[in-house]
Coordinates of C-alpha atoms and ligand atoms in Angstrom, one line a residue:
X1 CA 174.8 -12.1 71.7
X2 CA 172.2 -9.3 73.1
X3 CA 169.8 -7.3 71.0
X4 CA 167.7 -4.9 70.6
X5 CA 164.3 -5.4 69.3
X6 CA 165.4 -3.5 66.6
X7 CA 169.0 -3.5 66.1
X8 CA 170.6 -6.3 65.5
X9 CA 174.5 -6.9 66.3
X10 CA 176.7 -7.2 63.3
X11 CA 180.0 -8.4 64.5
X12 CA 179.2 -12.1 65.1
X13 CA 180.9 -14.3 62.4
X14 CA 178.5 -17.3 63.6
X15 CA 175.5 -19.4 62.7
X16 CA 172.1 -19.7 63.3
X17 CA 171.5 -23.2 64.2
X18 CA 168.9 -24.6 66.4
X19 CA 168.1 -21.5 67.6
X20 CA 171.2 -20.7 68.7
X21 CA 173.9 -18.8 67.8
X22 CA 176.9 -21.2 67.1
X23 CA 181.0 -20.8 66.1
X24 CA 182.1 -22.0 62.8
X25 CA 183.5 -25.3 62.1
X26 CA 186.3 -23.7 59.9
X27 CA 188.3 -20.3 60.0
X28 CA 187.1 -18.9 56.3
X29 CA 185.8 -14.6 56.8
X30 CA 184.3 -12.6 54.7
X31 CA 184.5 -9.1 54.6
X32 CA 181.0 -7.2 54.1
X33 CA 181.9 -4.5 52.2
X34 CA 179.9 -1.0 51.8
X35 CA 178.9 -0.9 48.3
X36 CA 178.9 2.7 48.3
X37 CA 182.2 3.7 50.2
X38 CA 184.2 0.4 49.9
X39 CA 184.1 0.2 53.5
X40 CA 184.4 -3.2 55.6
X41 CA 181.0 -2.7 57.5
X42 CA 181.8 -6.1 59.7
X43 CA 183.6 -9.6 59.2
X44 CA 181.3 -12.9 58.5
X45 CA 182.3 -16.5 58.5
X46 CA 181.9 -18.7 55.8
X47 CA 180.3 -22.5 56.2
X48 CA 182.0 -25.3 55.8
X49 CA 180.4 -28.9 55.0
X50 CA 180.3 -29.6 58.7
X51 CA 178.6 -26.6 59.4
X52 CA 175.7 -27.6 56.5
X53 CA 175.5 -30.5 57.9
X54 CA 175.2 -29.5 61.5
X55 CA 172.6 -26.8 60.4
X56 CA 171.1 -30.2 58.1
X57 CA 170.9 -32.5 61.1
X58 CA 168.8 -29.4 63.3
X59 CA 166.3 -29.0 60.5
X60 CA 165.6 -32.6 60.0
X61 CA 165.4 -33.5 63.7
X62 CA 162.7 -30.3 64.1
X63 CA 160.9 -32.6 61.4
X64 CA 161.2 -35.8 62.4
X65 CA 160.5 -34.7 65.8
X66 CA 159.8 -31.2 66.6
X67 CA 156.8 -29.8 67.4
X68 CA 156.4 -27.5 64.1
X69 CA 154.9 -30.0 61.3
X70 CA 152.5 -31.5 64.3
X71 CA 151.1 -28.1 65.0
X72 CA 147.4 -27.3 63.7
X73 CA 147.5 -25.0 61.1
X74 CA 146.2 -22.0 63.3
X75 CA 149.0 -22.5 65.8
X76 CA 151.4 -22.2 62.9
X77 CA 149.8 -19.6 61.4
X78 CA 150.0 -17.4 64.7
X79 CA 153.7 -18.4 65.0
X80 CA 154.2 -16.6 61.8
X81 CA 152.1 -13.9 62.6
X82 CA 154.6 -12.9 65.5
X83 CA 157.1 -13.7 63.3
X84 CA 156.2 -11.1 61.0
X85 CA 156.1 -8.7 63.5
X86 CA 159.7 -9.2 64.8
X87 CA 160.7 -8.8 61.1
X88 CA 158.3 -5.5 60.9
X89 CA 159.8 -4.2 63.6
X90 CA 163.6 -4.2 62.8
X91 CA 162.1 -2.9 59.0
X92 CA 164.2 0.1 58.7
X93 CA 167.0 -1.6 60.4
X94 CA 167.1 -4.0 57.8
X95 CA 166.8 -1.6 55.2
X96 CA 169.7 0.6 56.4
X97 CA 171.6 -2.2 56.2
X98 CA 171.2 -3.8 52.8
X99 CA 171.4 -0.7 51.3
X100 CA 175.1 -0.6 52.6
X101 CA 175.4 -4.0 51.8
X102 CA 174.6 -3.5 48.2
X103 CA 173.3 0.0 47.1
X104 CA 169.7 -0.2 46.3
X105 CA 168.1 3.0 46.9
X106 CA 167.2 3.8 50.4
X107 CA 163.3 4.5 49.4
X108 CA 163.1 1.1 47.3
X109 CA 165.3 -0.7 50.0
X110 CA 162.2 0.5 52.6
X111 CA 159.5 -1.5 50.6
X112 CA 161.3 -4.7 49.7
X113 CA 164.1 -5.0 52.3
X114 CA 161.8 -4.1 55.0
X115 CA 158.7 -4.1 54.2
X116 CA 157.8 -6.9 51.9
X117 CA 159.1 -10.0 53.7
X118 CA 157.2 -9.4 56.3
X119 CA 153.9 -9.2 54.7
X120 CA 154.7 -12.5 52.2
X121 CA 155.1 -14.2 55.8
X122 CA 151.3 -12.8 56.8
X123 CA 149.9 -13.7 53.6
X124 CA 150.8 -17.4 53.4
X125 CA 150.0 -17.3 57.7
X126 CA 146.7 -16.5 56.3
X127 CA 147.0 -18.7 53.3
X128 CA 147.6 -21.9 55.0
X129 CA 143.9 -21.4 57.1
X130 CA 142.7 -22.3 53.9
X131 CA 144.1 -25.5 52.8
X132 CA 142.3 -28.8 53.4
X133 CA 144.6 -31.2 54.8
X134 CA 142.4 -34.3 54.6
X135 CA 139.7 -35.0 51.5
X136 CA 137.8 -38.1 52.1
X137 CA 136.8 -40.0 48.6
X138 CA 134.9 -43.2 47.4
X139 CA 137.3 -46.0 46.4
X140 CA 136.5 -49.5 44.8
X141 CA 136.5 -51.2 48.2
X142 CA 136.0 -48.7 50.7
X143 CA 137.3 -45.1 51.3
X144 CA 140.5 -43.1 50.6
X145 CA 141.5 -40.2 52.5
X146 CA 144.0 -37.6 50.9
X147 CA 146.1 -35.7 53.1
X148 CA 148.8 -33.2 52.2
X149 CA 151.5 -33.5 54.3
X150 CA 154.7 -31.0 54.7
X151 CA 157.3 -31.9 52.3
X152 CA 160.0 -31.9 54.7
X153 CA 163.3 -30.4 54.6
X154 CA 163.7 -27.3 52.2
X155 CA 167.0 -26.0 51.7
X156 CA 166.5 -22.1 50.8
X157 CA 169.9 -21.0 48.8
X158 CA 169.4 -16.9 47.7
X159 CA 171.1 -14.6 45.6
X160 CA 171.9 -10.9 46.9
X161 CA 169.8 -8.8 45.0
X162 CA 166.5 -8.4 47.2
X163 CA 167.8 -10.7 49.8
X164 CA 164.8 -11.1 52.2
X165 CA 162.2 -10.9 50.1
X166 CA 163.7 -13.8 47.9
X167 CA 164.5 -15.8 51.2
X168 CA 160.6 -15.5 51.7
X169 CA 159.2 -16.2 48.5
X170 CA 160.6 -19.8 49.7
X171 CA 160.9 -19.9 53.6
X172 CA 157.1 -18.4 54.4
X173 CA 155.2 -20.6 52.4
X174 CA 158.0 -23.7 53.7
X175 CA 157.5 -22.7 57.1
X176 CA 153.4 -21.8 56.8
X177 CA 153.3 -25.6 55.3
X178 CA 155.1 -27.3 58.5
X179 CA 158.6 -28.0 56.7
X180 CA 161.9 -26.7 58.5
X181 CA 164.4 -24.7 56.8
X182 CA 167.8 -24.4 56.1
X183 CA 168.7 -20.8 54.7
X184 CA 171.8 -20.0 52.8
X185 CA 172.2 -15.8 52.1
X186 CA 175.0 -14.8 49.4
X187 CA 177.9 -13.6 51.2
X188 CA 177.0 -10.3 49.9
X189 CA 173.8 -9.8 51.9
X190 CA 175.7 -11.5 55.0
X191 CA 174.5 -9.4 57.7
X192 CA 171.0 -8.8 57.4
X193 CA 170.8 -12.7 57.3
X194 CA 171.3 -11.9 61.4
X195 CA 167.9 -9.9 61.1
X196 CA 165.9 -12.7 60.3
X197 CA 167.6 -15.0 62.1
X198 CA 166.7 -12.4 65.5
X199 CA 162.9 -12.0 64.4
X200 CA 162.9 -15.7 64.2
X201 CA 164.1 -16.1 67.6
X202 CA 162.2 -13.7 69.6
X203 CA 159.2 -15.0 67.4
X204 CA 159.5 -17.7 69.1
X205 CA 160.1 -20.3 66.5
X206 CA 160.6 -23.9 67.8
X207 CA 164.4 -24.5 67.7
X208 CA 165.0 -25.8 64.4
X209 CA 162.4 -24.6 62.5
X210 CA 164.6 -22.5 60.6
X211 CA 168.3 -22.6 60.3
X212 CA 171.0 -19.6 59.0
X213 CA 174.1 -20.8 57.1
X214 CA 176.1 -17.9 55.3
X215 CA 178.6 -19.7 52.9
X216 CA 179.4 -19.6 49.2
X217 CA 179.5 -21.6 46.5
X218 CA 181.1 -25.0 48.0
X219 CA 178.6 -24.8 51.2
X220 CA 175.7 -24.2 48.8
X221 CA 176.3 -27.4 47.0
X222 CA 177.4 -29.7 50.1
X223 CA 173.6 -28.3 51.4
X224 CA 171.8 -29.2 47.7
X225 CA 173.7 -32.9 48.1
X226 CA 173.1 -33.3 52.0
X227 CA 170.9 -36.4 52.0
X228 CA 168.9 -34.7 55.0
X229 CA 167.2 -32.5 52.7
X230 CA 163.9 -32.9 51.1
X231 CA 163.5 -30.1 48.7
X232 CA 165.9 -27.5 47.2
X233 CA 164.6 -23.9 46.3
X234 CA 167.1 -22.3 44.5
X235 CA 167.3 -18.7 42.8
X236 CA 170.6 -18.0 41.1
X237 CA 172.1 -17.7 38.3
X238 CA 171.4 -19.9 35.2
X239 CA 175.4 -21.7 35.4
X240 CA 174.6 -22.3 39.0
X241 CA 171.2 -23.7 38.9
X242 CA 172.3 -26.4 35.8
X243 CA 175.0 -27.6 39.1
X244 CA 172.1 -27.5 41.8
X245 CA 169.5 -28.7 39.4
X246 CA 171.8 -32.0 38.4
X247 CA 172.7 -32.2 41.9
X248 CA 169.1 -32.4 43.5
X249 CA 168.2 -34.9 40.4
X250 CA 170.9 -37.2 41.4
X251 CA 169.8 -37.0 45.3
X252 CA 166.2 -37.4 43.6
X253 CA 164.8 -34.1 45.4
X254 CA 162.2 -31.8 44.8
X255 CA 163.7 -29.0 43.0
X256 CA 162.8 -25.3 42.0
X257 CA 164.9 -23.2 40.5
X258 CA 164.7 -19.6 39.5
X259 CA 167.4 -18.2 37.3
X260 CA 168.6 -15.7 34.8
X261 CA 166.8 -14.2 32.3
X262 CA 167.1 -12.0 29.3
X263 CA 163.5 -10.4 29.0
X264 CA 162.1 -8.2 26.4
X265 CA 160.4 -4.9 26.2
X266 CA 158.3 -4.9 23.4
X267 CA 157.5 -1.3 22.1
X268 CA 155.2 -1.1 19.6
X269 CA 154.1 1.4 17.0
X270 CA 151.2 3.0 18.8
X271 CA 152.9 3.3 22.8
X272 CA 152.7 6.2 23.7
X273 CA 156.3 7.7 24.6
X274 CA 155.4 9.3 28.1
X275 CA 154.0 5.7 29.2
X276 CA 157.4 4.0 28.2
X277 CA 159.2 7.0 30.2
X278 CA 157.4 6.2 32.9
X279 CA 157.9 2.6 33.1
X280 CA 161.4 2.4 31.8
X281 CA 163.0 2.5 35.4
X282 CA 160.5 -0.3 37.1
X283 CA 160.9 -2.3 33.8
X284 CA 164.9 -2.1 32.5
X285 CA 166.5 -0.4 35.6
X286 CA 165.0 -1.8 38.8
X287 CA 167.3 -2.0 41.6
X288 CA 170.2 -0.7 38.9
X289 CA 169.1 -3.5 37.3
X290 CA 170.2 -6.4 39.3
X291 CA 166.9 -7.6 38.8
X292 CA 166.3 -10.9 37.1
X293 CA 163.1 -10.0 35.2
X294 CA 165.4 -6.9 34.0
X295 CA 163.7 -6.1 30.5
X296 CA 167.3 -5.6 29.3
X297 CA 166.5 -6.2 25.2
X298 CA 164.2 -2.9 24.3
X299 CA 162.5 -3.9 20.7
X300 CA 161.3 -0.9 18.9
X301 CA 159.8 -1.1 15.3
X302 CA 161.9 1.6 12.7
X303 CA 159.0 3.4 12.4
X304 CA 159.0 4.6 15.8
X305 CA 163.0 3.5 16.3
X306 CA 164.4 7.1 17.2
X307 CA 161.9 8.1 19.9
X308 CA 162.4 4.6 21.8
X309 CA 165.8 5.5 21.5
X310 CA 165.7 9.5 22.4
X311 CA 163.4 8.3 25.4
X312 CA 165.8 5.8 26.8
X313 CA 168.6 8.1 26.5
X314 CA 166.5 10.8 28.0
X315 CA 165.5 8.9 31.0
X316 CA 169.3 7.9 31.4
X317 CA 170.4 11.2 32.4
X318 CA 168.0 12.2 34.2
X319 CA 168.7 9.8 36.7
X320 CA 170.7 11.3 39.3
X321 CA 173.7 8.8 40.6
X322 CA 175.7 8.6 43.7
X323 CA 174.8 8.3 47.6
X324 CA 172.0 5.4 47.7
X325 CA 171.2 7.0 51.0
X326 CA 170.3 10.7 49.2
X327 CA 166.5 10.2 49.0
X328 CA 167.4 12.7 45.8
X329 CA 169.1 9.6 44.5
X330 CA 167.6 7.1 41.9
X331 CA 170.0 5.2 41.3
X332 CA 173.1 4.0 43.5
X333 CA 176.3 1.2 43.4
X334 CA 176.5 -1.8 42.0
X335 CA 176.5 -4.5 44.3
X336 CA 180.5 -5.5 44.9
X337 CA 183.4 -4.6 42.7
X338 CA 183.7 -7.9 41.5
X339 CA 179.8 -7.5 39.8
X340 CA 181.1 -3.9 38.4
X341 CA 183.8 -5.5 36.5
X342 CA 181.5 -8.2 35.2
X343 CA 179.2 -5.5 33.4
X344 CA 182.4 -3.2 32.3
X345 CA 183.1 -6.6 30.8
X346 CA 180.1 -6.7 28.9
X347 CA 180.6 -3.0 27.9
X348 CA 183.7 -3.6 26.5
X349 CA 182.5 -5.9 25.0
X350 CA 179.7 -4.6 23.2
X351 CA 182.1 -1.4 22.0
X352 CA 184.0 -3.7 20.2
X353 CA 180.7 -4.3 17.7
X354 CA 178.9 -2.6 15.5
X355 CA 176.4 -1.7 18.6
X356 CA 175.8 2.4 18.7
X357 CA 176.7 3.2 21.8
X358 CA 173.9 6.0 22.9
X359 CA 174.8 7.3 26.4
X360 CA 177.0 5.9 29.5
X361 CA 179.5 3.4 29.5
X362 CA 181.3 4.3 32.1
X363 CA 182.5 5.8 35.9
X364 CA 179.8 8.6 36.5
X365 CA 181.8 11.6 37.1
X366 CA 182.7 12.8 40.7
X367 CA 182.1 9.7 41.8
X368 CA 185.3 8.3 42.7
X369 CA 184.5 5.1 45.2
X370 CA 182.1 2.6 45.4
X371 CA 181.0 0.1 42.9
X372 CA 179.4 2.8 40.3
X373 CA 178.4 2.8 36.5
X374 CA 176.3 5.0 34.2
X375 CA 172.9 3.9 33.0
X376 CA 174.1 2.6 29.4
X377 CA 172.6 2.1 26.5
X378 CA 173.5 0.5 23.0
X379 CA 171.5 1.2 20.1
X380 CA 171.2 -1.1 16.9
X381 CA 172.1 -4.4 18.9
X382 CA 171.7 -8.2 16.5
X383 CA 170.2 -10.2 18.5
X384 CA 172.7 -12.3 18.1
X385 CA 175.6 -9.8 19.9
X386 CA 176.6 -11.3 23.1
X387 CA 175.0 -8.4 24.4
X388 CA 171.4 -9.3 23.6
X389 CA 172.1 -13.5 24.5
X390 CA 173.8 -13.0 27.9
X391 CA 172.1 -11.7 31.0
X392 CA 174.6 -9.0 32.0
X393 CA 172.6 -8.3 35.7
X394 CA 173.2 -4.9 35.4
X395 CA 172.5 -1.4 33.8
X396 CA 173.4 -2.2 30.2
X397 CA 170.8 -2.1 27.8
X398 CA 170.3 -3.3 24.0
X399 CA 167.9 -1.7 21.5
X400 CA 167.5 -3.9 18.7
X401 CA 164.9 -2.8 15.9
X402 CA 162.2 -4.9 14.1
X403 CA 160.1 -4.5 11.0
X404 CA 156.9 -5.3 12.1
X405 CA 155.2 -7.5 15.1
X406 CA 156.0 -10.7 13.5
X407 CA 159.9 -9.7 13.5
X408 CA 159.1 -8.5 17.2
X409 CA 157.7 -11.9 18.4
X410 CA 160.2 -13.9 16.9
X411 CA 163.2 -11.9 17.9
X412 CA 161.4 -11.9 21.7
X413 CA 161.2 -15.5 21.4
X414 CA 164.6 -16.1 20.2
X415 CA 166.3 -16.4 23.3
X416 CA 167.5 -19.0 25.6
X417 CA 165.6 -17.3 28.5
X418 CA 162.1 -16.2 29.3
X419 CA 161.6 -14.7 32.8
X420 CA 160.0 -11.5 32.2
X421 CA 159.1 -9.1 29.5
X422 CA 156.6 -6.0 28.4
X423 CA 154.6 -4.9 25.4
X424 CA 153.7 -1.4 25.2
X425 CA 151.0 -0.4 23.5
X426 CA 148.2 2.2 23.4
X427 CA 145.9 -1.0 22.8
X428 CA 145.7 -3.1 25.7
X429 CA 143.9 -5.3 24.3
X430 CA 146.1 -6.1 21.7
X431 CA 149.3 -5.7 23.8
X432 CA 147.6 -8.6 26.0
X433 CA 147.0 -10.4 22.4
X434 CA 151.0 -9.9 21.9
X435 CA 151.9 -10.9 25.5
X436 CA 150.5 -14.1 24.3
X437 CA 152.7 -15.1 22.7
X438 CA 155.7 -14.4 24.0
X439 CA 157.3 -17.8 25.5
X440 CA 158.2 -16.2 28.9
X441 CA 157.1 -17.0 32.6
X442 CA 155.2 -13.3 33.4
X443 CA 154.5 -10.3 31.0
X444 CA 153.7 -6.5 31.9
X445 CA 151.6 -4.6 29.9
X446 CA 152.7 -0.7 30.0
X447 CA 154.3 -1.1 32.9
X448 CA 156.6 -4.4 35.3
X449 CA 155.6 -5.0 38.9
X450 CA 155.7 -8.5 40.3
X451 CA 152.4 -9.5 41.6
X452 CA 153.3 -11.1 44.6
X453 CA 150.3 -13.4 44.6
X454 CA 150.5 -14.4 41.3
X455 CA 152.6 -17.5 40.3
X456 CA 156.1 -16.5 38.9
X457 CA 159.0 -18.1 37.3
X458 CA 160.7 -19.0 34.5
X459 CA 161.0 -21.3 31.3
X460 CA 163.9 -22.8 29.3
X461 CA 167.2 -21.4 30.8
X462 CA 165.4 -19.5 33.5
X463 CA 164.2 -21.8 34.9
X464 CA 162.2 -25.0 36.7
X465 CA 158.5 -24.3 38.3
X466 CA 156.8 -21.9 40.1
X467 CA 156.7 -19.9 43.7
X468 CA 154.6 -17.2 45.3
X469 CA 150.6 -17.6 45.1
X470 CA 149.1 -20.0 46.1
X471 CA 151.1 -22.4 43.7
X472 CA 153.9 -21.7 46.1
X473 CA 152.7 -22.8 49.4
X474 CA 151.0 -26.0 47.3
X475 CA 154.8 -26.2 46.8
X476 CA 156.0 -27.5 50.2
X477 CA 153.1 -30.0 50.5
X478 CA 153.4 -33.7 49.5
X479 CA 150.3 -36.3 49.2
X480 CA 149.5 -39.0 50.6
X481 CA 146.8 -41.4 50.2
X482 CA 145.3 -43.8 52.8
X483 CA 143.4 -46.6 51.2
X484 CA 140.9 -47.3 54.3
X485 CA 138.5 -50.7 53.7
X486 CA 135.6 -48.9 55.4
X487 CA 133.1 -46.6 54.1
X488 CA 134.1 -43.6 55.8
X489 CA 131.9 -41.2 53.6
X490 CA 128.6 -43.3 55.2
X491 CA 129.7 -44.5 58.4
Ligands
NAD501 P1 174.8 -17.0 41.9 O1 174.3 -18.1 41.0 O2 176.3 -16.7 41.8 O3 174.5 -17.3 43.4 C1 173.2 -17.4 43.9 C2 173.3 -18.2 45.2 O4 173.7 -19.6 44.9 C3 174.4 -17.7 46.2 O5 173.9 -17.9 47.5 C4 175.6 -18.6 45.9 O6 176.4 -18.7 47.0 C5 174.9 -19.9 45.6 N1 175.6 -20.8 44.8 C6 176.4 -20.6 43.7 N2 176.8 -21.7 43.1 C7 176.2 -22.7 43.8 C8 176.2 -24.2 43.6 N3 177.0 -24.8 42.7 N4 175.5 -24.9 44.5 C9 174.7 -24.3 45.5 N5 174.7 -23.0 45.7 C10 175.4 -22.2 44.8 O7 174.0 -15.7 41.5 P2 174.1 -14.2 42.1 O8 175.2 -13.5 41.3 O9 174.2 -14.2 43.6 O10 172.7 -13.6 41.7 C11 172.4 -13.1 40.4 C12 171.7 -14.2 39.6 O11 170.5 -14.6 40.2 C13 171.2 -13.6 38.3 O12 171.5 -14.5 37.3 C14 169.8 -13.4 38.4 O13 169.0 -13.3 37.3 C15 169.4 -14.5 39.3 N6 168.1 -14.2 40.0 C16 167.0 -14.9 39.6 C17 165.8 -14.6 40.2 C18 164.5 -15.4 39.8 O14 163.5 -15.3 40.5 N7 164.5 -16.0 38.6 C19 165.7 -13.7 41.2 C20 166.8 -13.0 41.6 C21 168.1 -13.3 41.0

């Protein structure tokens, strides 16, 4: 299949296996749909367990045998350079393209569809100079040298929402450490899975070194089970990672897993309304909120209660909704129409209680294809409503009021998640006190952005360990410890 260096071919309902583009072991297509005009953009094929275990057996003999975990850590390090590049320069390509795939906004599709993966794959290239693969210590009768060693095998299995950024919060660090890779997209974000597997190619990565699978749910688990694999980095939902999680237990893997999450926004008495109106979009609405770290439980104390509520109804409509391709356009389709009808489910839902419904709740007007819904927002929400327990994964949002910051913590706290959350406050100081305490993996104060080179993840249902940082290319290492009788420390 011939490309361009910056346009990739979409009609290929293949694999990317050893560096090669290869036919399907069964006849299952999907069609990628345009989330915006319903459109079929191009056909994919779906993986079977032979084609896991094909894409399996090419990973693990580019371990056992390739050149890539054998390489010095500067010859690595300039593979992934190049392959940064290759990404870099099929950027807006890539953007185009997942913004027909799923909706998010063209500008916000530029920086983390196209831009973003390819510096996480430059800063773990430079990363990895760092690490000190061999530390020589005393023992009781002689020396022991510690090495790290790469891990292994890493199956990489991503959800949709920022597909290629997620895929590197796992595969750069993998790859940077010497492990091979097995990637498995969502069949949403099928096609621009063919982007990276192009930049990897004309990169020059050893064959191997990082294999492309598309396949649902049944090829994601026969790849968690495969005995071929070492380590399992899963993001997902919460129901899904319980399966994957119990799975790589049983195969005794090494497993992270980054799930749900039903994160708090924490406004307290003395924010200051123009901060919160500025934040609210990066914090409850990012990507139309298919964002796992959505903040998508505002708290606001009574005092205060009707300006939270004015502001988030304010920033609601003025959103303007339609085309994600309209740079005029903040905010564009859900992801597929089967996701829309999840979230008019929770709407529903959420009418049926004694939830004020404030603005949205339905089809925007004029707006009669593609997967679209109005911002939404339900006022005087118990914590206890389905709506404020269950991630809904889009723009729904529940304002629950509290008495005073001891009511806030514990209603914050009481959830079965804790992935994200803000507190704002005109007192940073004590906003940082507050973030404190809340039981959750990452906290913004006045404002949410992901620090890429901080460690991020989840606890209790959202989720197992940590990536990104340096935590996550300490990740795809493994020690070992050589017990030698001589004094190697003296000579
Ligand atoms: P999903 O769980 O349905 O699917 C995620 C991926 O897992 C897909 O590639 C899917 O094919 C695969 N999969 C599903 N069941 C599997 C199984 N039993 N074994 C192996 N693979 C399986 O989730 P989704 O709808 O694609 O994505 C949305 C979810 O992802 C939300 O819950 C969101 O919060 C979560 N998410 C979490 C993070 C994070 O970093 N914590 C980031 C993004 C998304």
């Amino acid at each position: 299949m011939s490309t361009t260096a910056n346009e990739t071919e979409l009609g290929r309902p293949q694999f990317f296996i050893n560096n090669e583009w290869v036919a399907p072991a069964g006849g299952e297509l999907h069609d990628a749909i345009d989330a915006a005009t319903e459109e079929v953009i191009a056909v994919a094929a779906m993986a079977t367990e032979a084609d896991m275990d094909a894409a399996v057996r090419a990973a693990r003999d580019a371990f056992d045998r390739g050149p890539w975990p054998r390489m010095t850590l500067q010859e690595r390090s300039a593979a992934l350079h190049r392959f940064a590049d290759e990404l870099e320069k099929r950027s807006d390509f890539t953007a185009q393209l997942v913004t027909r795939e799923i909706g998010t906004t063209i500008g916000m599709s530029t920086i983390l569809n196209g831009q973003a993966p390819a510096m996480q794959i430059r800063y773990y290239a430079d990363l990895v100079l760092d690490v000190e693969l061999e530390k020589v210590q005393p023992s009781m009768f002689g020396s022991t040298i510690v090495r790290k060693e790469p891990l292994g095998v890493a199956a990489v299995i991503v959800p949709w929402n920022y597909p290629h950024s997620i895929a590197m919060f796992n595969v750069a660090p993998a790859l940077a450490a010497g492990c091979t890779v097995v990637l498995k997209p969502s069949p949403e974000t099928a096609l621009d899975s063919y982007v990276l597997a192009d930049a990897a190619r004309d990169a020059g990565l050893p064959a191997g070194v990082l294999n492309i699978v598309l396949g649902g749910r049944e090829a994601g688990a026969a790849l968690v089970s495969h005995p071929g694999v070492d380590k399992v980095a899963f993001t997902g939902s919460t129901e899904a990672g319980r399966k994957v999680g119990e799975a790589a237990g049983r195969g005794l893997k090494h497993v992270i897993l980054e799930l749900g999450g039903k994160s708090a926004s924490i406004v307290l008495e003395d924010a200051s309304m123009e901060t919160f109106y500025a934040g609210i979009g990066a914090s409850s609405f990012m990507n139309n909120s298919q964002t796992c770290t959505t903040a998508s439980r505002v708290l606001a104390p009574r005092s205060r209660y009707d300006d939270v509520v004015e502001t988030l109804k304010t920033w609601c409509t003025d959103q303007v909704i339609g085309d994600p391709f309209d740079p005029a356009v903040t905010m564009g389709p859900m992801a597929s129409k089967h996701h829309l009808a999840r979230i008019n489910e929770h709407i529903e839902a959420a009418r049926q209680t004694s939830a004020r419904l404030i603005t949205g709740g339905g089809r925007p007007a004029g707006l009669d294809r593609g997967w679209y819904v109005e911002p939404t927002i339900f006022a005087d929400v118990d914590n206890g409503d389905r709506l404020a327990r269950e991630e809904v994964f889009g723009p729904v949002i529940a304002v629950i009021p509290y008495d005073d910051e001891v009511e806030a913590l514990r209603l914050a706290n009481d959830s079965d998640f804790g992935l994200g959350g803000v507190v704002w406050s005109a007192d940073e100081q004590h906003a940082i006190e507050v973030a404190r305490q809340i039981r959750t993996g990452a906290v913004g104060i006045n404002y949410w952005g992901l620090d890429m080179n901080a460690p991020f993840g989840g606890v209790k249902a959202s989720g197992v360990g940590r990536e990104l940082g340096s935590v996550g290319l300490d990740n795809y290492f493994e020690y070992k410890s050589i017990y030698a009788s001589a004094d190697l420390l003296n000579g």
